[in-house]
Amino acid sequence: MTANDDYIIEILRDTGLVTKPQIERARAELMKHGGIVPALIAQGALTQEDVTRALATHNSMEFVDMSQMVISPDVIAHIPQEVARRYRVIPIAQTEASLLVAVDDPLNFDTFDAVGHLLKREVEFVCSTPDQIKTALLKYYGTADDAAAQLEGQLGDDIQIGEHAAEVAEGEGGDAPIIKMVTMLLLEAYKLKASDIHLEPMEKRFRVRFRMDGVLHEMQNPPKKLQSAIISRLKIMTGSMSIAEKRLPQDGRIQIKIGKKSIDLRVSTVPTTHGESIVMRILDKSSLSLGLPELGFLSDDQETFEQLIALPDGILLVTGPTGSGKTTTLYACLNYINKPDRKIITVEDPCEYQMNGINQVQVNVDIGMTFPVVLRSMLRQAPNIIMIGEIRDADTANIAINASLTGHLVFSTLHTNDAPAAVARLVDIGVPPFLVSSSVRAVVAQRLVRKLCNNCKQPHELTDSEIVSLGIDRSQLGEALIMRPVGCEKCRHVGYKGRMGIFEIFVITDDVRHMINEKASTLQLRKRARELGMRTLREDGVRKVLAGTTTAEEVISTTMGDAA
């Protein structure tokens, strides 16, 4: 700190963080630790964050926790590297009026004046700990060697990569900075709870983006000259991809253990104009243990869904576009009904998660192991429950239907925009209507919307246009708890944290079966389902807006096709 120790101690005493006996003990070790404050920290009387928070509060400054923060490269570009390093400052956000800048010493007024003068714009200062500022400087302004050095102390024994990758790492001492840079990239994605990592070669840069809560965020880009080395390192880590093959798409997997958690990454490469583009899907097995409430079901829908997945036979379909959470819902169903007295077999392409107590089969088209081939063999295994990753053709659909008619409960997915459209989709691929009506028990359509951060959301009033778009009766607003996103440290100043599903549950009743046999249109089926009580995706979203768990903007943008 640049300020006098006695002044800081006075502030700490006024806030009740330290006592007089603690200060006296610290004075006795003053020379050993280089100051009273360092001595208090060494004794465990307080932490560096306690000191920084107290000084920030004293000077009417906001304290920010930068450990989970993602800063856009566009924001970082506002402060040159030499200025950031010299004054130990990090730009963290910008508005039309000012630039928000984090400093590590709220008492260093010279820094405030110098940075404001150099940038020639309005600057608003917030405070963070010296360690967090140092880490951010390395992360956003550092070189590959800086990143590697930072990782030495950060990782320790906290992360382990699959056996093959570990063996390769031991034999590549000359590439240690690249190895550590890639490992840090994977660790950072995990810490930020990203679902995907996108490495995209551009003409003059190598872009890195993380998908968090369904939205892509650009991260600090590594130097373009390291592009080939990073891509080769990731291929080596899979143990199955060829680093020599750069003209054809490849697929592989990376296994990582972080602490006690096992994380799988599904790796896909595609050749592009400026090099190979890599996308890594992060498969966190903790999502397998999600209960139905965590998926986003409200109590009445949860009760209906539990009754459906407890049926002894029939087909339950989950529909929606790619990335709408269908696989997570199916795995949650299997986890819910996975009991020792039931045999469950899945056929998937690919097997995204490995689950205990379940027989999982991977499709391999290259050797003729297709969905129909595997399904025919599976039926001879006498399963109680079958899960099919996706019904893609008539053969797969017919075998699934035959399995359901012979006493098996079948779970699968389809790509349709809403639940009633699944009937037309099955008929289109060649399944007779009478088989659809007799085998399908229910169809669940779903989408994902972002959840509001519980730490910072604030009450809000819907605009007239939002009320009209959502189809809300104003009488519903009386007891509603409408909220809006604000942004805080816990949600990385986004206002949202995590996602949940909105659902449309189409139960096939006797009346609906008759309509399917009569070849009723999707519009007629949808109208009848609504009369029987089916809520649309947008109506389910509205319930969650009124409950204060998501926003009107999220529901409207996610259910545009449901506006009618």
XYZ file of C-alpha atoms in Angstrom:
564
model
C 0.000 0.000 0.000
C 1.200 3.506 -0.726
C -0.649 5.004 2.234
C 0.645 5.151 5.781
C 0.211 1.951 7.811
C -1.092 3.846 10.841
C -3.831 5.452 8.764
C -4.891 2.060 7.436
C -4.823 0.515 10.925
C -7.081 3.308 12.171
C -9.608 2.499 9.443
C -9.420 -1.226 10.220
C -9.976 -0.549 13.941
C -12.947 1.707 13.211
C -14.568 -1.041 11.149
C -13.958 -3.635 13.886
C -11.776 -5.877 11.741
C -8.861 -5.899 14.188
C -8.452 -5.453 17.928
C -5.810 -3.603 19.902
C -4.090 -6.831 21.130
C -3.854 -8.056 17.525
C -2.281 -4.772 16.464
C 0.250 -4.953 19.301
C 1.251 -8.497 18.299
C 1.622 -7.308 14.709
C 3.873 -4.415 15.800
C 6.160 -6.930 17.493
C 6.624 -8.691 14.136
C 6.740 -5.496 12.100
C 10.282 -6.002 10.778
C 9.721 -9.670 9.989
C 6.778 -9.033 7.650
C 7.625 -5.536 6.371
C 4.661 -3.724 7.897
C 1.817 -3.917 10.375
C -0.831 -4.832 7.793
C 1.262 -7.668 6.282
C 1.929 -8.904 9.818
C -1.816 -8.945 10.616
C -2.476 -10.877 7.405
C 0.327 -13.343 8.204
C -1.145 -13.904 11.689
C -4.552 -14.679 10.172
C -6.218 -11.749 11.867
C -7.633 -10.617 8.531
C -7.237 -11.181 4.795
C -6.068 -8.951 1.985
C -9.669 -8.819 0.767
C -10.791 -7.575 4.203
C -8.262 -4.745 3.996
C -9.204 -3.776 0.450
C -12.946 -3.881 1.185
C -12.537 -1.721 4.277
C -10.455 0.898 2.436
C -12.881 0.890 -0.481
C -15.863 1.429 1.824
C -13.996 4.222 3.636
C -13.419 5.976 0.317
C -16.972 5.342 -1.000
C -15.715 2.993 -3.692
C -17.332 -0.222 -4.889
C -15.421 -3.472 -4.318
C -15.554 -6.032 -7.157
C -14.575 -9.700 -7.119
C -12.782 -10.271 -10.443
C -12.169 -14.021 -9.942
C -15.280 -15.044 -11.941
C -15.383 -12.037 -14.231
C -15.139 -12.275 -18.031
C -13.901 -9.034 -19.591
C -14.467 -8.400 -23.276
C -11.351 -7.796 -25.418
C -13.073 -4.612 -26.657
C -13.051 -3.292 -23.082
C -9.433 -4.361 -22.428
C -8.383 -2.475 -25.569
C -9.316 0.848 -23.907
C -6.165 0.764 -21.733
C -2.780 0.040 -23.347
C -0.624 -2.693 -21.811
C 2.092 -0.317 -20.575
C -0.477 1.863 -18.766
C -2.243 -1.125 -17.213
C 1.031 -2.624 -15.935
C 2.499 0.663 -14.716
C -0.546 1.702 -12.674
C -1.889 -1.816 -11.933
C -5.344 -1.108 -13.364
C -7.798 -3.222 -15.351
C -10.731 -1.881 -17.417
C -13.758 -4.062 -16.613
C -16.736 -2.401 -18.331
C -17.753 0.614 -20.339
C -20.840 2.764 -20.626
C -21.711 5.592 -22.967
C -20.475 8.085 -20.389
C -17.457 6.454 -18.721
C -15.007 3.572 -18.439
C -15.145 1.393 -15.306
C -11.605 0.665 -14.108
C -10.472 -1.592 -11.239
C -7.502 -0.566 -9.075
C -5.754 -2.426 -6.249
C -5.237 0.549 -3.917
C -8.187 2.845 -3.147
C -5.817 5.299 -1.450
C -3.501 5.844 -4.419
C -4.986 9.092 -5.671
C -2.023 9.684 -8.004
C -3.167 6.651 -10.026
C -6.678 8.079 -10.370
C -5.349 11.387 -11.728
C -2.741 9.804 -14.018
C -5.082 7.235 -15.597
C -7.838 9.796 -16.141
C -5.331 12.175 -17.756
C -3.762 9.502 -20.001
C -7.078 8.093 -21.228
C -8.577 11.543 -21.849
C -12.070 10.360 -20.931
C -14.368 10.041 -17.939
C -13.178 7.190 -15.704
C -15.045 5.594 -12.780
C -12.852 3.616 -10.385
C -13.731 0.487 -8.427
C -11.508 -1.594 -6.176
C -10.248 -5.184 -6.202
C -7.516 -7.062 -4.341
C -3.867 -6.800 -5.466
C -3.812 -10.551 -6.187
C -6.868 -10.328 -8.434
C -5.451 -7.344 -10.301
C -2.151 -9.207 -10.767
C -3.959 -12.292 -12.075
C -6.025 -10.151 -14.472
C -2.907 -8.394 -15.778
C -1.353 -11.772 -16.585
C -4.576 -13.075 -18.082
C -5.432 -10.119 -20.309
C -2.038 -8.533 -20.995
C 0.414 -11.391 -20.407
C 2.429 -13.506 -22.852
C 2.316 -17.286 -23.186
C 5.241 -17.564 -20.764
C 3.424 -15.341 -18.251
C 0.358 -17.577 -18.481
C 2.452 -20.672 -17.937
C 4.169 -19.132 -14.909
C 0.811 -18.115 -13.469
C -0.484 -21.652 -13.879
C 2.393 -23.182 -11.908
C 1.002 -21.827 -8.662
C -2.657 -22.003 -9.653
C -3.049 -25.650 -10.626
C -0.845 -27.734 -8.362
C -2.474 -31.174 -8.066
C -5.932 -29.782 -8.680
C -6.251 -30.935 -12.276
C -5.456 -34.255 -13.923
C -5.768 -35.038 -17.597
C -6.528 -38.479 -19.069
C -3.757 -41.071 -18.993
C -2.683 -40.746 -22.625
C -2.455 -36.958 -22.437
C -0.419 -37.178 -19.225
C 2.110 -39.476 -20.875
C 2.460 -37.097 -23.810
C 2.922 -34.133 -21.517
C 5.856 -35.794 -19.766
C 7.666 -36.289 -23.052
C 7.191 -32.761 -24.390
C 9.264 -30.590 -22.102
C 10.058 -28.126 -24.896
C 6.354 -27.365 -25.375
C 5.604 -26.874 -21.662
C 4.199 -23.303 -22.038
C 1.736 -24.483 -24.716
C 0.724 -27.480 -22.586
C 0.093 -25.237 -19.606
C -1.698 -22.604 -21.663
C -4.139 -25.208 -23.027
C -4.656 -26.664 -19.549
C -5.364 -23.192 -18.184
C -7.882 -22.615 -20.993
C -9.778 -25.780 -20.037
C -9.637 -24.980 -16.329
C -10.909 -21.440 -16.876
C -13.821 -22.715 -18.978
C -14.742 -25.148 -16.218
C -14.526 -22.492 -13.493
C -16.780 -20.173 -15.503
C -19.274 -23.043 -16.015
C -19.034 -22.775 -19.797
C -20.865 -25.418 -21.833
C -18.698 -25.064 -24.953
C -15.260 -23.788 -25.924
C -14.914 -22.409 -29.460
C -11.433 -21.939 -30.977
C -11.855 -20.180 -34.304
C -9.000 -19.288 -36.690
C -9.478 -15.884 -38.303
C -7.276 -14.174 -40.871
C -5.238 -12.181 -38.340
C -6.242 -13.617 -34.979
C -7.130 -16.842 -33.188
C -10.474 -16.217 -31.511
C -11.484 -17.988 -28.279
C -15.099 -17.916 -27.126
C -16.892 -19.614 -24.234
C -20.611 -20.370 -24.340
C -22.063 -19.549 -20.932
C -25.800 -19.883 -20.242
C -26.360 -20.256 -23.975
C -24.573 -17.016 -24.934
C -21.108 -16.828 -26.510
C -18.568 -14.563 -24.778
C -15.255 -13.691 -26.401
C -12.257 -14.328 -24.170
C -8.670 -13.108 -24.318
C -7.298 -14.417 -27.601
C -3.950 -16.245 -27.697
C -1.349 -15.041 -30.233
C -2.093 -16.079 -33.821
C 1.374 -17.668 -34.104
C 0.404 -20.235 -31.415
C -2.681 -21.404 -33.328
C -1.152 -24.574 -34.810
C 0.571 -25.534 -31.553
C -2.642 -25.179 -29.508
C -4.709 -27.182 -32.011
C -2.059 -29.928 -32.147
C -1.914 -30.063 -28.352
C -5.680 -30.559 -28.107
C -5.588 -33.300 -30.739
C -2.831 -35.085 -28.825
C -4.848 -34.867 -25.606
C -7.698 -36.842 -27.197
C -5.366 -39.765 -27.955
C -7.347 -40.587 -31.101
C -7.065 -37.607 -33.466
C -4.281 -37.247 -36.028
C -2.219 -34.056 -35.863
C -1.098 -34.684 -39.473
C -4.661 -34.689 -40.862
C -5.817 -31.109 -41.360
C -8.082 -31.521 -44.390
C -10.870 -33.664 -42.895
C -13.161 -33.241 -39.860
C -12.195 -35.289 -36.786
C -13.840 -36.156 -33.475
C -12.419 -37.197 -30.123
C -12.744 -36.954 -26.358
C -10.627 -35.508 -23.554
C -11.043 -36.632 -19.948
C -10.092 -34.305 -17.118
C -10.328 -34.691 -13.359
C -10.588 -31.417 -11.463
C -10.407 -32.061 -7.740
C -12.829 -34.941 -7.268
C -14.971 -34.129 -10.305
C -14.634 -35.944 -13.636
C -15.183 -33.802 -16.711
C -15.404 -35.079 -20.289
C -14.845 -32.856 -23.310
C -16.252 -33.870 -26.681
C -13.875 -32.441 -29.291
C -14.778 -31.708 -32.908
C -12.522 -30.187 -35.590
C -13.565 -28.771 -38.960
C -11.139 -27.387 -41.601
C -11.802 -23.713 -42.407
C -10.170 -21.140 -44.685
C -7.660 -20.004 -42.062
C -7.060 -23.299 -40.244
C -8.929 -25.886 -38.208
C -11.826 -24.707 -36.072
C -12.265 -26.619 -32.803
C -15.386 -26.847 -30.660
C -15.239 -28.631 -27.306
C -18.481 -29.535 -25.527
C -17.902 -29.710 -21.771
C -19.836 -32.625 -20.303
C -20.117 -32.188 -16.548
C -21.448 -35.383 -14.981
C -22.943 -33.437 -12.079
C -25.838 -32.525 -14.401
C -26.835 -36.201 -14.401
C -28.002 -35.920 -10.807
C -30.401 -33.072 -11.587
C -33.883 -33.596 -10.226
C -37.010 -32.625 -12.123
C -37.422 -29.300 -10.214
C -33.874 -28.306 -11.204
C -34.801 -28.833 -14.855
C -37.443 -26.127 -14.479
C -40.676 -28.096 -13.943
C -43.241 -26.369 -11.784
C -45.103 -28.572 -9.316
C -48.125 -29.498 -11.490
C -46.028 -30.247 -14.598
C -43.584 -32.201 -12.461
C -46.398 -34.382 -11.138
C -47.631 -35.063 -14.706
C -44.104 -35.825 -15.913
C -43.407 -38.211 -13.018
C -46.579 -40.134 -13.888
C -45.489 -40.373 -17.534
C -41.988 -41.725 -16.859
C -43.430 -44.284 -14.420
C -45.552 -45.913 -17.145
C -44.731 -49.592 -17.866
C -44.635 -49.196 -21.655
C -45.067 -46.771 -24.530
C -42.958 -43.991 -26.039
C -42.135 -40.667 -24.404
C -40.670 -38.153 -26.843
C -38.735 -34.986 -26.001
C -38.611 -32.454 -28.828
C -36.823 -29.208 -29.529
C -33.968 -27.721 -31.553
C -30.294 -28.530 -31.005
C -29.075 -27.148 -27.688
C -32.497 -27.040 -26.036
C -31.544 -29.479 -23.261
C -33.261 -32.605 -24.583
C -30.382 -34.927 -23.652
C -30.169 -33.505 -20.126
C -33.897 -34.090 -19.656
C -33.625 -37.707 -20.872
C -30.693 -38.414 -18.570
C -32.566 -36.861 -15.652
C -35.473 -39.227 -16.441
C -33.171 -42.245 -16.527
C -31.529 -41.166 -13.283
C -34.972 -40.827 -11.674
C -36.123 -44.343 -12.669
C -32.744 -46.106 -12.464
C -33.461 -48.837 -9.899
C -31.755 -52.225 -9.307
C -34.881 -54.102 -10.445
C -34.911 -52.476 -13.898
C -32.653 -53.067 -16.868
C -31.989 -49.906 -18.862
C -30.189 -49.853 -22.226
C -29.408 -46.738 -24.271
C -28.277 -46.370 -27.884
C -26.651 -43.007 -28.568
C -24.566 -41.146 -31.108
C -22.460 -40.168 -29.307
C -22.671 -41.391 -25.682
C -22.307 -38.031 -23.990
C -22.311 -39.225 -20.368
C -21.426 -42.494 -18.698
C -24.025 -43.487 -16.097
C -23.697 -46.120 -13.392
C -26.108 -49.047 -13.623
C -27.084 -48.364 -17.238
C -25.946 -50.253 -20.353
C -24.936 -47.680 -22.956
C -24.227 -48.502 -26.595
C -22.358 -46.220 -28.992
C -23.485 -46.118 -32.621
C -20.671 -46.650 -35.144
C -21.879 -46.242 -38.737
C -18.415 -47.011 -40.177
C -18.673 -50.659 -39.115
C -22.399 -50.982 -39.772
C -23.462 -50.483 -36.158
C -26.430 -48.228 -36.906
C -29.445 -47.367 -34.752
C -31.681 -50.095 -36.283
C -28.940 -52.758 -36.001
C -28.251 -51.936 -32.359
C -31.960 -51.726 -31.484
C -32.701 -55.171 -32.912
C -29.923 -56.642 -30.793
C -30.991 -54.658 -27.719
C -34.447 -56.195 -27.712
C -32.844 -59.631 -27.252
C -31.208 -58.285 -24.077
C -34.631 -58.183 -22.356
C -34.521 -54.549 -21.178
C -37.322 -52.840 -19.266
C -36.441 -49.351 -20.487
C -34.800 -48.233 -23.732
C -33.418 -44.801 -24.492
C -32.765 -43.906 -28.153
C -30.672 -40.793 -28.694
C -32.774 -39.637 -31.637
C -35.380 -41.091 -34.007
C -33.938 -40.202 -37.398
C -35.522 -42.611 -39.894
C -38.390 -45.024 -40.467
C -36.400 -48.126 -39.426
C -35.476 -46.637 -36.057
C -39.028 -45.362 -35.517
C -40.644 -48.712 -36.360
C -38.330 -50.690 -34.071
C -38.951 -48.197 -31.244
C -42.707 -48.509 -31.736
C -42.571 -52.296 -31.842
C -40.526 -52.260 -28.632
C -43.097 -50.043 -26.927
C -45.950 -52.307 -28.061
C -44.210 -55.368 -26.616
C -43.956 -54.035 -23.090
C -40.947 -51.691 -23.137
C -40.810 -48.057 -22.039
C -38.960 -46.080 -24.722
C -37.475 -42.601 -24.377
C -36.271 -40.679 -27.426
C -35.968 -37.258 -29.066
C -37.196 -35.590 -32.248
C -36.440 -32.258 -33.869
C -39.778 -30.427 -34.031
C -40.830 -26.909 -33.080
C -43.656 -27.919 -30.749
C -45.101 -31.051 -29.153
C -48.106 -31.799 -31.434
C -45.842 -31.524 -34.523
C -44.080 -34.731 -33.397
C -47.068 -36.736 -34.636
C -46.772 -35.304 -38.154
C -43.015 -35.852 -38.075
C -43.407 -39.575 -37.296
C -46.037 -39.958 -40.025
C -43.760 -38.112 -42.493
C -40.889 -40.560 -41.967
C -43.169 -43.500 -42.697
C -44.899 -44.590 -39.471
C -48.621 -45.399 -39.968
C -50.926 -43.133 -37.890
C -52.485 -46.101 -36.047
C -49.029 -47.124 -34.767
C -48.276 -43.572 -33.644
C -51.548 -43.331 -31.729
C -51.162 -46.713 -30.051
C -47.517 -46.331 -28.986
C -46.799 -42.683 -28.128
C -47.888 -41.807 -24.593
C -46.780 -38.157 -24.515
C -44.574 -35.576 -26.216
C -42.663 -32.927 -24.267
C -41.379 -29.876 -26.178
C -38.817 -27.738 -24.405
C -36.589 -24.682 -24.672
C -33.987 -23.188 -22.366
C -34.202 -19.698 -20.873
C -31.687 -17.943 -18.656
C -32.479 -17.688 -14.946
C -32.202 -14.362 -13.175
C -29.355 -14.062 -10.686
C -30.918 -14.365 -7.224
C -28.248 -12.103 -5.740
C -28.967 -8.975 -7.766
C -32.389 -9.192 -9.454
C -34.703 -6.294 -8.675
C -38.473 -5.695 -8.919
C -39.681 -4.492 -12.284
C -42.885 -3.552 -14.085
C -43.697 -5.035 -17.473
C -44.168 -2.637 -20.363
C -47.435 -2.552 -22.286
C -45.791 -4.201 -25.302
C -44.408 -7.031 -23.122
C -47.838 -7.625 -21.577
C -49.393 -7.846 -25.053
C -46.597 -10.076 -26.433
C -46.840 -12.499 -23.520
C -50.632 -12.534 -23.631
C -50.899 -11.680 -19.933
C -54.197 -10.652 -18.407
C -53.576 -7.625 -16.202
C -55.425 -9.371 -13.382
C -52.478 -11.809 -13.235
C -50.094 -8.983 -12.321
C -51.644 -8.441 -8.897
C -49.675 -11.139 -7.074
C -46.847 -11.414 -9.624
C -43.199 -10.973 -8.674
C -41.754 -9.473 -11.861
C -37.978 -9.063 -11.757
C -35.302 -7.586 -14.000
C -31.566 -8.367 -14.408
C -29.091 -5.985 -12.772
C -25.643 -7.583 -12.707
C -23.233 -8.316 -9.865
C -19.994 -10.151 -9.101
C -21.721 -13.530 -8.710
C -23.217 -13.436 -12.219
C -20.230 -11.719 -13.887
C -22.314 -8.523 -14.236
C -24.668 -10.201 -16.706
C -27.772 -10.366 -14.498
C -28.418 -14.030 -15.297
C -26.966 -17.170 -13.741
C -27.796 -20.644 -15.035
C -30.622 -21.834 -17.268
C -33.869 -23.720 -16.858
C -36.411 -25.299 -19.177
C -39.825 -24.146 -20.271
C -42.063 -27.027 -21.307
C -45.085 -27.985 -23.384
C -46.510 -31.373 -22.314
C -48.777 -33.011 -24.907
C -50.435 -36.079 -23.364
C -51.973 -38.526 -25.872
C -55.482 -39.131 -24.561
C -58.120 -41.431 -26.121
C -59.682 -38.420 -27.829
C -56.315 -37.407 -29.337
C -55.646 -41.022 -30.425
C -58.881 -41.006 -32.370
C -57.888 -37.741 -34.088
C -54.463 -39.171 -35.023
C -56.132 -42.241 -36.546
C -58.357 -39.890 -38.526
C -55.197 -38.115 -39.799
C -55.985 -34.813 -38.132
C -53.625 -31.938 -38.921
C -51.074 -30.578 -36.462
C -53.198 -27.434 -36.084
C -56.259 -29.515 -35.125
C -54.230 -31.613 -32.671
C -52.790 -28.484 -31.100
C -56.211 -26.884 -30.761
C -57.637 -30.012 -29.085
C -54.613 -30.319 -26.788
C -55.132 -26.726 -25.669
C -58.788 -27.500 -24.936
C -57.643 -30.454 -22.814
C -55.366 -28.195 -20.760
C -51.987 -28.233 -22.507
C -49.940 -25.106 -21.817
C -47.796 -23.806 -24.665
C -44.097 -23.037 -24.301
C -44.849 -19.339 -24.042
C -47.564 -19.868 -21.409
C -45.177 -21.934 -19.289
C -42.582 -19.203 -19.742
C -45.115 -16.595 -18.614
C -45.646 -18.508 -15.359
C -41.907 -18.316 -14.715
C -41.824 -14.608 -15.549
C -44.639 -13.992 -13.055
C -42.733 -16.063 -10.476
C -39.660 -13.842 -10.903
C -37.286 -16.561 -12.117
C -36.730 -15.264 -15.667
C -37.592 -12.223 -17.758
C -40.166 -11.365 -20.387
C -37.362 -10.656 -22.861
C -35.956 -14.187 -22.448
C -39.337 -15.873 -22.911
C -40.364 -13.733 -25.883
C -37.080 -14.259 -27.763
C -37.054 -18.020 -27.054
C -40.679 -18.640 -28.059
C -41.026 -16.427 -31.132
C -42.640 -19.298 -33.063
C -45.226 -19.671 -30.313
C -46.513 -16.107 -30.540
C -49.867 -17.171 -31.947
